[in-house]
Coordinates of C-alpha atoms and ligand atoms in Angstrom, one line a residue:
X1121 CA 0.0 0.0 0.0
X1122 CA 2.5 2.7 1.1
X1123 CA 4.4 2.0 -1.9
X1124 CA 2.2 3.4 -4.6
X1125 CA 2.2 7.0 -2.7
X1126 CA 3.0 9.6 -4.3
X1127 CA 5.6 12.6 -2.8
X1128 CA 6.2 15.8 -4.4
X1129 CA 9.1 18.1 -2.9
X1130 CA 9.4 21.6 -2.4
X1131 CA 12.4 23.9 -2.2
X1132 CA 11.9 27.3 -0.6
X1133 CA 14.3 28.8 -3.0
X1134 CA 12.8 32.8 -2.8
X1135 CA 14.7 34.0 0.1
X1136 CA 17.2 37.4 -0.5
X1137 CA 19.6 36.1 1.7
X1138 CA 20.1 39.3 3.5
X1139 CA 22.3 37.5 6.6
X1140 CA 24.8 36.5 3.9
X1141 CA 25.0 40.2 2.9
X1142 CA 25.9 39.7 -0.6
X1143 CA 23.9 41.5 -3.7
X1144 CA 22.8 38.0 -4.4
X1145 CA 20.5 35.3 -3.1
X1146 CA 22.9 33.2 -1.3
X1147 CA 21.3 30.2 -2.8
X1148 CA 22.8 31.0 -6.1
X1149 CA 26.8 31.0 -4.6
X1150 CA 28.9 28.4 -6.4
X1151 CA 30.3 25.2 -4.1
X1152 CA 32.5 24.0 -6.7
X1153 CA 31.2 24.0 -10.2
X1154 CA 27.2 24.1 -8.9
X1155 CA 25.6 26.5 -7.2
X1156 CA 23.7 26.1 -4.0
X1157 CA 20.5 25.2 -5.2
X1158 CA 21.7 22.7 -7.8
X1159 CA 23.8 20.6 -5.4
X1160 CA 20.1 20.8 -3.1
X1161 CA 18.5 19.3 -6.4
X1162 CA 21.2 16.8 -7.4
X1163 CA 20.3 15.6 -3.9
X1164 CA 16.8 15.8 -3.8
X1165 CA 16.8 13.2 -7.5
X1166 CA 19.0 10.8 -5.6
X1167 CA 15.6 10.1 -3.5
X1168 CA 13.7 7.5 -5.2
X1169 CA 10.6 7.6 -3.8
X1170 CA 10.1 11.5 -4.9
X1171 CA 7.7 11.9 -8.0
X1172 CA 8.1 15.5 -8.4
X1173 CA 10.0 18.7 -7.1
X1174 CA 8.4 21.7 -7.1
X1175 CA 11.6 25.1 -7.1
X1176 CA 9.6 28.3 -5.1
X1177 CA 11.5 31.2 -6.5
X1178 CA 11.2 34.7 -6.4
X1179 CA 9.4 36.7 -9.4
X1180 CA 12.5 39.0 -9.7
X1181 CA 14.9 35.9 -9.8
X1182 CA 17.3 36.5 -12.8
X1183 CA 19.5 33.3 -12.1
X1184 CA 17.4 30.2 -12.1
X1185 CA 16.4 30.4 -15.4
X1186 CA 20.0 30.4 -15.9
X1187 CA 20.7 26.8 -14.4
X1188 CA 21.2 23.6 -16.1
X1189 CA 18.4 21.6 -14.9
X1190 CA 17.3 19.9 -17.7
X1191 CA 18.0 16.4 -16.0
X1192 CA 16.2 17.0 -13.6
X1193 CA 11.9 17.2 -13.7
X1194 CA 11.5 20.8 -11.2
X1195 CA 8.6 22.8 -11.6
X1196 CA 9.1 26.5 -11.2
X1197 CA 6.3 28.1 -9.2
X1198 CA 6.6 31.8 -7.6
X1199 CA 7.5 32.4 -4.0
X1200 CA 6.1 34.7 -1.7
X1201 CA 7.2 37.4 1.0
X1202 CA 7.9 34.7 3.9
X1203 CA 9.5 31.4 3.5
X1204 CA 5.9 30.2 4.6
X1205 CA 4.2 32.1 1.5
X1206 CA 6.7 30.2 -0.4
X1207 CA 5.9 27.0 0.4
X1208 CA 2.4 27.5 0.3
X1209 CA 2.1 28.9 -3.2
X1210 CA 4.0 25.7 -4.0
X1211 CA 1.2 23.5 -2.1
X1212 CA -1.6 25.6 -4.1
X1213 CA 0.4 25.1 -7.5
X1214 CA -0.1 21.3 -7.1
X1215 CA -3.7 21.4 -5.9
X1216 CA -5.3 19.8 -9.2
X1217 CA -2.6 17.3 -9.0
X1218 CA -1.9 17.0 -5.3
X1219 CA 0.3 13.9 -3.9
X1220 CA -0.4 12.1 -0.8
X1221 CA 2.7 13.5 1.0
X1222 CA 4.8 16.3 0.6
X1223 CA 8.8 16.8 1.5
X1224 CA 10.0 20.4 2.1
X1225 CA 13.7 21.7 2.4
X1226 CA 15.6 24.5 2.0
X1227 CA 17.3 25.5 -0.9
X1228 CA 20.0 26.5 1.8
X1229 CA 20.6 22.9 2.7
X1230 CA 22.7 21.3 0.2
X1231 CA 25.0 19.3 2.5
X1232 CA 21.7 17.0 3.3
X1233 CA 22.5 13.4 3.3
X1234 CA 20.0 11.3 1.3
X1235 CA 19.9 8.4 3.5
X1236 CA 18.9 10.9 6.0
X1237 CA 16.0 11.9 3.6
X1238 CA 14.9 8.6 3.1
X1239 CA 14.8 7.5 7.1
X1240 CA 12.8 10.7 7.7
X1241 CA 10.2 9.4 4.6
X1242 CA 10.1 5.4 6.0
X1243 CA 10.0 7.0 9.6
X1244 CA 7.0 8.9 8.7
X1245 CA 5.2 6.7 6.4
X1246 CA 5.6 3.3 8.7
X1247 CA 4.1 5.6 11.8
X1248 CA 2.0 7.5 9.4
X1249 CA 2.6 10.6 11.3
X1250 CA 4.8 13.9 10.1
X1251 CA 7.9 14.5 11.0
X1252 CA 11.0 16.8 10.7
X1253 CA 14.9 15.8 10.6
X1254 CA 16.4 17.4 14.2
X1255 CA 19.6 17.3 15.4
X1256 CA 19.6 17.1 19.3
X1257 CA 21.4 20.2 20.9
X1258 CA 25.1 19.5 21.8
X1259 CA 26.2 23.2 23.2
X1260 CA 24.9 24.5 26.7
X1261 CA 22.0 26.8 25.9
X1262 CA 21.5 30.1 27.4
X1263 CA 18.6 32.2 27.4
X1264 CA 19.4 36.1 27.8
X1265 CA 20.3 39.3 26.7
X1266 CA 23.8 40.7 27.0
X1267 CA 24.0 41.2 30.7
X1268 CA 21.7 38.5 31.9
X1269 CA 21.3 34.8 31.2
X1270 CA 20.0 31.9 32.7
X1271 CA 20.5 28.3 31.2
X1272 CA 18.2 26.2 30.3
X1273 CA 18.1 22.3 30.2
X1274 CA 19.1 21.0 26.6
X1275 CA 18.0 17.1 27.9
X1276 CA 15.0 17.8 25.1
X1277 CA 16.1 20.5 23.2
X1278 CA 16.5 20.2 19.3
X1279 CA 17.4 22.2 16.6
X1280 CA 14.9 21.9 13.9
X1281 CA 16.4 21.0 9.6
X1282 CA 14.9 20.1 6.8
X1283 CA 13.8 17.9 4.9
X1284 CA 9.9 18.3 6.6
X1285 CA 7.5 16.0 5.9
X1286 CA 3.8 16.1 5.9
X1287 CA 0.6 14.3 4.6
X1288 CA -0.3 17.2 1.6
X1289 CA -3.7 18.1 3.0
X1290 CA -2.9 18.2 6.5
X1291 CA 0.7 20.5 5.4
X1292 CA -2.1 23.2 3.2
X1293 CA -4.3 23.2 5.7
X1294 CA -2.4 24.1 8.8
X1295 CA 0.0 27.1 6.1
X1296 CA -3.7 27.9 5.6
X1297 CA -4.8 28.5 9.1
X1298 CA -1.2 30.0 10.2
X1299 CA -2.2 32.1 7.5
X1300 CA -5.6 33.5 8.2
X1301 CA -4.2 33.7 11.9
X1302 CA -1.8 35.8 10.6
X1303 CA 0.6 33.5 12.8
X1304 CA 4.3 33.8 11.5
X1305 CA 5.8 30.3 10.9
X1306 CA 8.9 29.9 10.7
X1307 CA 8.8 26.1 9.4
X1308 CA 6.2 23.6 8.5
X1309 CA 6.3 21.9 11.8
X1310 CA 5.2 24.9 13.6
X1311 CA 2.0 25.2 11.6
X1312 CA 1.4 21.9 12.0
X1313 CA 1.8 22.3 16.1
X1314 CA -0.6 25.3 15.7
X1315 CA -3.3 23.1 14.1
X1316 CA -3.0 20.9 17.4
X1317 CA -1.1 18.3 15.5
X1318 CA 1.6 16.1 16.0
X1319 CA 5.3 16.0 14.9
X1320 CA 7.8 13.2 14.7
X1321 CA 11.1 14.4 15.5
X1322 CA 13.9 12.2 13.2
X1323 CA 17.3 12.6 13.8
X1324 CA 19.3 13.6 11.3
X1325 CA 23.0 14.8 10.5
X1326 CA 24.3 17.9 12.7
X1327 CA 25.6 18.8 9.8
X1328 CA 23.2 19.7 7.3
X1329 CA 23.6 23.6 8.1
X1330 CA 21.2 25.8 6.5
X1331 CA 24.2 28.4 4.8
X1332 CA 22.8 31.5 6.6
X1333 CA 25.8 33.6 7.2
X1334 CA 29.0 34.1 5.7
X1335 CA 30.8 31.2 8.1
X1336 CA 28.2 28.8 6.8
X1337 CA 29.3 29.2 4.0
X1338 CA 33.0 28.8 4.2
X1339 CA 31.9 25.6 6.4
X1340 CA 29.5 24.2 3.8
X1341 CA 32.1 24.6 1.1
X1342 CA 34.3 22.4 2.9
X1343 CA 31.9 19.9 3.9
X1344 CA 31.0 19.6 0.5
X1345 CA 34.7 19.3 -0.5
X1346 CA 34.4 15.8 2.0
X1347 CA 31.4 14.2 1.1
X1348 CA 32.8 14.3 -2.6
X1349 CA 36.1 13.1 -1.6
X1350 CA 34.2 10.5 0.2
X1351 CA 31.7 9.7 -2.8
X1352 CA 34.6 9.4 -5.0
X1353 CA 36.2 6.5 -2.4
Ligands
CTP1389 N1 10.3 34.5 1.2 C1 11.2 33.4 1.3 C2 12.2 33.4 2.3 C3 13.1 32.3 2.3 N2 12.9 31.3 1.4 C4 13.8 30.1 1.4 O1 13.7 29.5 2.7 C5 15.0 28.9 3.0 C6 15.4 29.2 4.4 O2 15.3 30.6 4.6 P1 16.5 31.5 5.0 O3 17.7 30.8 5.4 O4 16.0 32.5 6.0 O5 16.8 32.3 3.7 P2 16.7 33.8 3.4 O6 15.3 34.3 3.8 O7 17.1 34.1 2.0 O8 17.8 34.5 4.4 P3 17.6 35.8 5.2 O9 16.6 35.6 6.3 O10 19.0 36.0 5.7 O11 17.2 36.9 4.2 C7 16.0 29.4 1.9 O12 16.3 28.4 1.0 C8 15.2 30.5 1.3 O13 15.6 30.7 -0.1 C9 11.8 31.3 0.5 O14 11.7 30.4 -0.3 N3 11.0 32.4 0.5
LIG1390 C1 12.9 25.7 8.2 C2 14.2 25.9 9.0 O1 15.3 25.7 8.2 C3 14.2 24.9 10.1 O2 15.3 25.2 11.0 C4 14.3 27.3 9.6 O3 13.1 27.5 10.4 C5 14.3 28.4 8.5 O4 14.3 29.6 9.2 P1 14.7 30.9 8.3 O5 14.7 32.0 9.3 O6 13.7 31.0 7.2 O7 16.1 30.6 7.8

């Protein structure tokens, strides 16, 4: 039964990048000969059980249509003001065609592992419940300003990634009620708690970093530089 499912991704891929503080959307910096967003694709196709991915870019983009992605079956829809807008134009775009589960992650994630991927999708689909890749927190947290802090027990802290992973109609409908709550989410899994809903938390790789800052970069471009050593082993 749960193999004829169908799973369409989306890639937030609208963002301006603004922490990277280039005059360029940080998803279009080059790792080698590909940019961000095409190692996140080449990725994303290495995941069999995906059917189709859907690329949420901005209407001003200039670079996309520049990429080489004629290997690979993306659909171009337009993203929004938020990385939430984003993903939901995405989910309306497929609405006369809608799969039974959808997988979202960054465009800013292109270090992701694919095994990783596919635990998250078997995780989900054996407990038939969402979920999200998390890495449990390894630093002592603080909570504070400047001058005053206080720590707070990491025993069930994670930090949230992507991929996310949700049934389709259950994903729309919660983006749609965040939405007309005018609630700001800053991933699916918060929607998805709004609705009164529950999450699976998988764990994933600490280090598929979201590139975010002008160190993430410099870190992703050397993790890269090891997982293609390691592919080339
Ligand atoms: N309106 C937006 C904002 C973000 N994203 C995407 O969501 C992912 C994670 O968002 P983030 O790292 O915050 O990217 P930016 O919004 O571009 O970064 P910044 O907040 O520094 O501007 C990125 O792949 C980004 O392209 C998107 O599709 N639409
Ligand atoms: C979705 C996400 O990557 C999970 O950690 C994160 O919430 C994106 O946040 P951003 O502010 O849009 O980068």
């Amino acid at each position: 039964m749960m193999n004829n499912i169908t799973i369409a991704a989306v890639v937030p891929a609208a963002g301006v990048g603004a922490r990277m503080g280039l005059n360029h959307p940080k998803q279009y910096l080059k790792i080698g000969d590909k940019t961000v967003l095409e190692h996140t694709l080449s990725k994303l196709a290495k995941v069999p059980r995906l059917d189709k991915i859907y690329v949420a870019v901005s209407e001003t983009d200039g670079y996309f249509a520049e990429l080489d992605l004629s290997a690979l079956a993306v659909t171009r829809v337009t993203g929004g003001q938020e990385r939430a807008d984003s993903v939901l134009n995405a989910l309306l775009a497929m609405q006369n065609t809608p799969p039974d589960w959808v997988l979202v992650h960054d465009a800013a994630r292109p270090l992701v592992e694919v095994s990783d991927i596919t635990n998250l999708i078997e995780q989900c689909l054996t407990h038939q419940e969402g979920g999200i890749l998390a890495s449990k927190v390894k630093d002592t947290i603080k909570r504070g300003t400047s001058h005053s802090e206080e720590t707070v027990p990491r025993e069930t802290l994670w930090q949230a990634l992507t991929p996310q992973f949700f049934p389709y109609q259950q994903l729309l409908t919660a983006l749609q009620q965040a939405r007309q709550n005018k609630l700001q989410v800053t991933d699916e899994a918060s929607a998805i708690e709004q609705a009164g809903q529950s999450v699976r938390l998988v764990s994933g790789r600490s280090d598929n970093i979201k590139i975010t800052t002008p160190e993430d970069y410099a870190l992703a471009s050397f993790l890269m530089s090891q997982q293609s050593k390691a592919r080339s082993l």
